[in-house]
CSV table of C-alpha atoms in Angstrom, one decimal:
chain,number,residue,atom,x,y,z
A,225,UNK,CA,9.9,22.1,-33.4
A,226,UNK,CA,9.5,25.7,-31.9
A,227,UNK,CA,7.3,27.8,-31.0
A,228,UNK,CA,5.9,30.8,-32.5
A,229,UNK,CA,8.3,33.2,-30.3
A,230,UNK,CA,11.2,31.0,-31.5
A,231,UNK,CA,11.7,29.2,-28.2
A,232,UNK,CA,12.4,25.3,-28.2
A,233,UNK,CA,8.6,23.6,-26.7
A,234,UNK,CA,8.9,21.1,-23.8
A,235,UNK,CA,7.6,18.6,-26.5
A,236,UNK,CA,10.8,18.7,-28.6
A,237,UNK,CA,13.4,19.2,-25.6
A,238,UNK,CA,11.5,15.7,-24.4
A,239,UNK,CA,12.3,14.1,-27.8
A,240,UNK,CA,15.8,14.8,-27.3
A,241,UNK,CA,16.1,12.7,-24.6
A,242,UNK,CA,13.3,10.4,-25.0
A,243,UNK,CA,15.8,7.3,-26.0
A,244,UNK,CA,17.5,7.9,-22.8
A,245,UNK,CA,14.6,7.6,-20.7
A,246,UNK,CA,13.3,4.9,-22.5
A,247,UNK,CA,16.5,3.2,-22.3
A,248,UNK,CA,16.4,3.5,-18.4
A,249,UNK,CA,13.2,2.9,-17.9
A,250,UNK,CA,13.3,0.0,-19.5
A,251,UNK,CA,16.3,-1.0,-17.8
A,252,UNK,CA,14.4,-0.4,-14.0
A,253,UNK,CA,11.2,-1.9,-15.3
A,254,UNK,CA,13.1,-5.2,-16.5
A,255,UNK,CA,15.2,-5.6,-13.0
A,256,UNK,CA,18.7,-5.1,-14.9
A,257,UNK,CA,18.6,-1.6,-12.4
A,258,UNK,CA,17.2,-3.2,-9.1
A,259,UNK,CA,15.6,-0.9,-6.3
A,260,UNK,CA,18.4,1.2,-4.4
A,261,UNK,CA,20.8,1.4,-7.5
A,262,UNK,CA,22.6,4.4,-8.0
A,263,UNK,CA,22.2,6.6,-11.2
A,264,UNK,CA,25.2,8.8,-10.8
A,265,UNK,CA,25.0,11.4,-13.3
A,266,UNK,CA,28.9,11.8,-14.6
A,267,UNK,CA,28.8,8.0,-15.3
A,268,UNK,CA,25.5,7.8,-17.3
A,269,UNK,CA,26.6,11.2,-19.1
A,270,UNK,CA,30.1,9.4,-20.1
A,271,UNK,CA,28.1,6.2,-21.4
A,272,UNK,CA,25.0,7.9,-23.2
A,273,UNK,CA,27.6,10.3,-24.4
A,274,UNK,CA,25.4,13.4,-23.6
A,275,UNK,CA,26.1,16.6,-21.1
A,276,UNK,CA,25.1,16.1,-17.7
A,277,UNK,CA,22.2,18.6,-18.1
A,278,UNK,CA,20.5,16.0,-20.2
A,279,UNK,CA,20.7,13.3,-17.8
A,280,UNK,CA,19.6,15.4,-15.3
A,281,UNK,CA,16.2,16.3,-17.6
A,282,UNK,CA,15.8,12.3,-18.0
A,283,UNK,CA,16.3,11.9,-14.2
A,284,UNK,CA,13.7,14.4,-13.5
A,285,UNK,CA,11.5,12.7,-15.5
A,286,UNK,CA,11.8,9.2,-13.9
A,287,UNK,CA,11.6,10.9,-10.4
A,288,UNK,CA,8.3,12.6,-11.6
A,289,UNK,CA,6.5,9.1,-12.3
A,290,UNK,CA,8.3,7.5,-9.0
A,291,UNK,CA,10.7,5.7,-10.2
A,292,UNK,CA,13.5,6.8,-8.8
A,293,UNK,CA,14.4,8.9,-6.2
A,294,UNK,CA,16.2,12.6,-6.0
A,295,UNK,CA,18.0,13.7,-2.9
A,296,UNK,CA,20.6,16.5,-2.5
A,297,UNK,CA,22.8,14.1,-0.4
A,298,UNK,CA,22.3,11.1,-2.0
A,299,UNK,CA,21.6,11.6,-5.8
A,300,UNK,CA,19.9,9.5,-7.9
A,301,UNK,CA,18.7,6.3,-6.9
A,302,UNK,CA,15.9,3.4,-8.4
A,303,UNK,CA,13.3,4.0,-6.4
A,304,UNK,CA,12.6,1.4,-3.6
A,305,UNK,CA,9.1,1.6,-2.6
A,306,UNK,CA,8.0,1.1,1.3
A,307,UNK,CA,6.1,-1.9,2.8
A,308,UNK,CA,3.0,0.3,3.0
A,309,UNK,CA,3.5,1.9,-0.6
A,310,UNK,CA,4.1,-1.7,-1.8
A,311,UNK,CA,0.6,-2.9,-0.4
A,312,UNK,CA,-1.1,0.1,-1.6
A,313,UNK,CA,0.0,-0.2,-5.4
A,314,UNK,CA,-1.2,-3.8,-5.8
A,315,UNK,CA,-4.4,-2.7,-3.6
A,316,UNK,CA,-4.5,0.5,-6.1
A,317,UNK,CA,-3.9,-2.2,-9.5
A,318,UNK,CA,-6.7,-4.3,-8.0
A,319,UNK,CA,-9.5,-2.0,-7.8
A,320,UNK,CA,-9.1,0.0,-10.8
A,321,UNK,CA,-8.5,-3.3,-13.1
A,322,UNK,CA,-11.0,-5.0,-11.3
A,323,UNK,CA,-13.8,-2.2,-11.5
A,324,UNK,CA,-12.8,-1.8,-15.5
A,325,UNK,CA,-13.9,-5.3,-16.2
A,326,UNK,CA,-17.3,-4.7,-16.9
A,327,UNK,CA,-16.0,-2.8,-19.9
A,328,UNK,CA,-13.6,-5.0,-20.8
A,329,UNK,CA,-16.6,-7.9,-21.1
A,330,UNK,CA,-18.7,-5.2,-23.1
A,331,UNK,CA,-16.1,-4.8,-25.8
A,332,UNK,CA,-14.3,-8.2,-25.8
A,333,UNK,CA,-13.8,-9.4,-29.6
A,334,UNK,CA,-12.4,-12.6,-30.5
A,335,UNK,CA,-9.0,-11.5,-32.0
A,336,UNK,CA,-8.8,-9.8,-27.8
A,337,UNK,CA,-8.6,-13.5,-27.2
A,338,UNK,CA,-6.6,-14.5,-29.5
A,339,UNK,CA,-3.8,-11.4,-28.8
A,340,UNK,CA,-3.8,-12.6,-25.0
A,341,UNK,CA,-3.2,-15.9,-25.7
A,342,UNK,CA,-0.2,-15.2,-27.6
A,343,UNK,CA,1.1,-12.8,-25.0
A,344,UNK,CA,0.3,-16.2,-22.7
A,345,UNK,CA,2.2,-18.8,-24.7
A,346,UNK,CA,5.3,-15.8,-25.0
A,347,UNK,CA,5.4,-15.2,-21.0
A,348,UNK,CA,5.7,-19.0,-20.6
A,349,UNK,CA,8.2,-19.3,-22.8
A,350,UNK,CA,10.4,-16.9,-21.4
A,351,UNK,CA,9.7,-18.5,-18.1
A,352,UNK,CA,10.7,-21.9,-19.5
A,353,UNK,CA,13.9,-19.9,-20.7
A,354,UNK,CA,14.5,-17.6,-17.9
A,355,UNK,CA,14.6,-14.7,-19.6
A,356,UNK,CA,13.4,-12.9,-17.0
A,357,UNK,CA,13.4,-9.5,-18.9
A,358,UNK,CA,11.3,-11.1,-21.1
A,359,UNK,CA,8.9,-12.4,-18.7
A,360,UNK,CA,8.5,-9.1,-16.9
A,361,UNK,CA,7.6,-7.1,-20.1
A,362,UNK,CA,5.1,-9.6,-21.5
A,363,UNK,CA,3.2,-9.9,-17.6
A,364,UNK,CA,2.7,-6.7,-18.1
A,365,UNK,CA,1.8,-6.1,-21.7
A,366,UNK,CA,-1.2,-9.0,-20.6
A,367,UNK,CA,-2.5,-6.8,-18.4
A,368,UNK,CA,-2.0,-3.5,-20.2
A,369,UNK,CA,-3.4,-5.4,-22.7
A,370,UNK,CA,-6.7,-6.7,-20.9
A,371,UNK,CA,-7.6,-3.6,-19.5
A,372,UNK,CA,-7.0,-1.8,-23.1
A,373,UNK,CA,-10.1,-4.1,-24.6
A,374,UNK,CA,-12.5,-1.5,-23.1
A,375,UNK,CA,-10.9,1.4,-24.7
A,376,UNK,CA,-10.0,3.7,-21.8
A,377,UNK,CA,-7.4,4.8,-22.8
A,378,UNK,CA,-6.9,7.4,-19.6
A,379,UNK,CA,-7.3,3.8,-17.5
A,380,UNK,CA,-5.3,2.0,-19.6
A,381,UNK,CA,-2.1,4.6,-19.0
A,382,UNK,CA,-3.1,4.6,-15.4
A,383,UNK,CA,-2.5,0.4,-15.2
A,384,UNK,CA,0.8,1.0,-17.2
A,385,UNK,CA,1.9,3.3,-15.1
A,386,UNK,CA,1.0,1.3,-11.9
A,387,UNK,CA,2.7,-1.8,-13.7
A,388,UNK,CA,5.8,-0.4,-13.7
A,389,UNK,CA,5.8,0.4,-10.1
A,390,UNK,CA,4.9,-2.8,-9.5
A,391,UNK,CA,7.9,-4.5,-11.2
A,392,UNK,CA,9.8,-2.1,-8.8
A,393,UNK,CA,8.1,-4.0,-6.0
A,394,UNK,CA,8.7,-7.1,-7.4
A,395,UNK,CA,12.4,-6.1,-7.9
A,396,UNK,CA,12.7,-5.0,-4.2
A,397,UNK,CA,10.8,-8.3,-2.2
A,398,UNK,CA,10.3,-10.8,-5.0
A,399,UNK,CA,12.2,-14.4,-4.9
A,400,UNK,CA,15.0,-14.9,-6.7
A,401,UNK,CA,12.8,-16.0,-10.0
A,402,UNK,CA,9.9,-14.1,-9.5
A,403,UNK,CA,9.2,-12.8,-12.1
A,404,UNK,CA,5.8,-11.0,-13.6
A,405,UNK,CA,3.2,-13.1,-12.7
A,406,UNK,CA,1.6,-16.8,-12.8
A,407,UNK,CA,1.0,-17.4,-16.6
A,408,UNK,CA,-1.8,-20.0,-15.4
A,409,UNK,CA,-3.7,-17.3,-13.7
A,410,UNK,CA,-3.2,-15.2,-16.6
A,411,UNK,CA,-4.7,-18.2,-18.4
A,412,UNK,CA,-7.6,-18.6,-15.9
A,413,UNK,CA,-8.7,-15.0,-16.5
A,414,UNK,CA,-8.6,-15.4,-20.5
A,415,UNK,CA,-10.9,-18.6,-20.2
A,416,UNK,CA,-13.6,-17.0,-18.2
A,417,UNK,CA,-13.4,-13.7,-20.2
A,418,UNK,CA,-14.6,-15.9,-23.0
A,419,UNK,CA,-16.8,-17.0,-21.0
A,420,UNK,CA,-18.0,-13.4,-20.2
A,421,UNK,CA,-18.2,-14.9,-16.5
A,422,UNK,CA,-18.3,-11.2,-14.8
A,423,UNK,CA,-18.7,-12.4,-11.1
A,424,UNK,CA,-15.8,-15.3,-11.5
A,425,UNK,CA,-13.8,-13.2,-13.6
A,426,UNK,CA,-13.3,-10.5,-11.0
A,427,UNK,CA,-12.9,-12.5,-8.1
A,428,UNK,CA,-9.8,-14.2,-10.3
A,429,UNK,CA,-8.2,-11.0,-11.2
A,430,UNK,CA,-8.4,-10.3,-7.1
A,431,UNK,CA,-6.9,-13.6,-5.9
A,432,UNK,CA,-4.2,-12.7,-8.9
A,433,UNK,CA,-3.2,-9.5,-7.1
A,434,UNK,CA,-3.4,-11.3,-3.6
A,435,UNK,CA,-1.7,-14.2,-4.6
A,436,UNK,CA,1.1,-11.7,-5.7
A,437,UNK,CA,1.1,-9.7,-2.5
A,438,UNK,CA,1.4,-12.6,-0.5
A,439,UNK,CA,4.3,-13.8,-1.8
A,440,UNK,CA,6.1,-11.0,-1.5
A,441,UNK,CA,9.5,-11.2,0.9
A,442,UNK,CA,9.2,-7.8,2.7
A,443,UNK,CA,13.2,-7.2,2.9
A,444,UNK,CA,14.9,-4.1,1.5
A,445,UNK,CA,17.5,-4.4,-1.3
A,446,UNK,CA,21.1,-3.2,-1.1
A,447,UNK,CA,22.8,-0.2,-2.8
A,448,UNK,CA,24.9,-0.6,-6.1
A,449,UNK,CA,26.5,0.7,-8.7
A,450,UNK,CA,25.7,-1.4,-12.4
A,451,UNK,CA,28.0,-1.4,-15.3
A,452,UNK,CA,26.3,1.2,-17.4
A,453,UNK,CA,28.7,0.5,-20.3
A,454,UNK,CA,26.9,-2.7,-20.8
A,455,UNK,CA,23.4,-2.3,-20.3
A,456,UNK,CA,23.4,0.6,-22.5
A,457,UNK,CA,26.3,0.0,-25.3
A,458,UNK,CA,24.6,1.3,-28.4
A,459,UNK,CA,22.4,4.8,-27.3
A,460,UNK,CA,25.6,6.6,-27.0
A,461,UNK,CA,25.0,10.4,-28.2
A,462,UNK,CA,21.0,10.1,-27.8
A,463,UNK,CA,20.7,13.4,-26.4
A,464,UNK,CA,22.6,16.2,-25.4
């Protein structure tokens, strides 16, 4: 699409490369690109099959919403966020999911229930499996989820955004198999959100977010290089 003076708009230069991003977003997000990863541009051009100009468009935009990082010396990297900033996201996810709640209760429908339940029985079967991928993608989609009952939607992009740093964190000082969060806490919130239990409700959703912090192994990760040519066989030519 372009606009009336005939120039390309920023909305159909993003759609050029919006399978890129995706694809490596999803790949950070998911923990197949942990923290401190290198994104070098000549090797993700050679496997996407795009110029380096387009990579460097997607890398911009996964710098702007801090996923990775952009330095002159050291290039790309996944983003590894700081003790303090690591803190401060579940601190930040605590308050703002916590303080929606009341919403959340107000417009809580049956079928809500039933959708978070699923998302429940999924997550612990991809625990039982290890598909950790899996079980990262659906922990989040419960709370994405949850907070999207009360229709704020501004809110509800804020949480996903914040849910994808926190997989970051996760990625950088979780255990080996952490991965998303306790399916019988996520379970625990669902029962007293039927019960419309606002009091019990929040002070579950806090202990969630502590629990998580808590078990947190503040070490950094090292630096590596994955094998783009498997992780993202298949989107080759996606933008130029």
């Amino acid at each position: 699409m372009k606009s009336e003076t005939g120039q390309k708009t920023a909305a159909d230069l993003n759609d050029r490369d919006e399978p890129i991003y995706q694809a490596l977003l999803t790949a950070i997000v998911e923990h197949q690109l942990p923290p401190g990863s290198k994104l070098p541009e000549e090797a993700l051009s050679e496997v996407f099959g795009v110029s380096r100009t387009g990579i460097r468009k997607v890398l911009q935009r996964l710098a702007a919403v801090q996923m990775i990082t952009l330095s002159p010396r050291r290039g790309a990297q996944v983003a590894t966020p700081g003790v303090d900033e690591a803190r401060d996201i579940f601190a930040t996810r605590s308050l703002l999911e916590c303080a929606n709640l009341p919403a959340v209760l107000a417009h809580v429908q049956p079928p809500h229930l039933a959708a978070l339940s699923t998302l429940i029985e999924e997550e612990q079967q991809a625990h039982g499996q290890h598909d950790g991928a899996a079980a990262i993608r659906l922990s989040a989609a419960f709370h994405i989820q949850l907070q999207a009952i009360s229709g704020n939607q501004v809110l509800t992009d804020m949480v996903t955004r914040l849910t994808q740093r926190s997989s970051l964190v996760i990625a950088a000082y979780g255990a080996p198999w952490q991965r998303g969060c306790r399916c019988d806490h996520h379970d625990r919130l669902v029962d007293l959100l039927r019960q419309k239990d606002l009091p019990a409700l929040t002070a579950a959703l806090q202990h969630h977010f502590e629990h998580i912090v808590a078990s947190l192994h503040f070490e950094r990760s090292g630096e590596t290089l994955p094998d783009f040519t498997r992780l993202f066989s298949g989107h080759n030519g996606a933008a130029s």
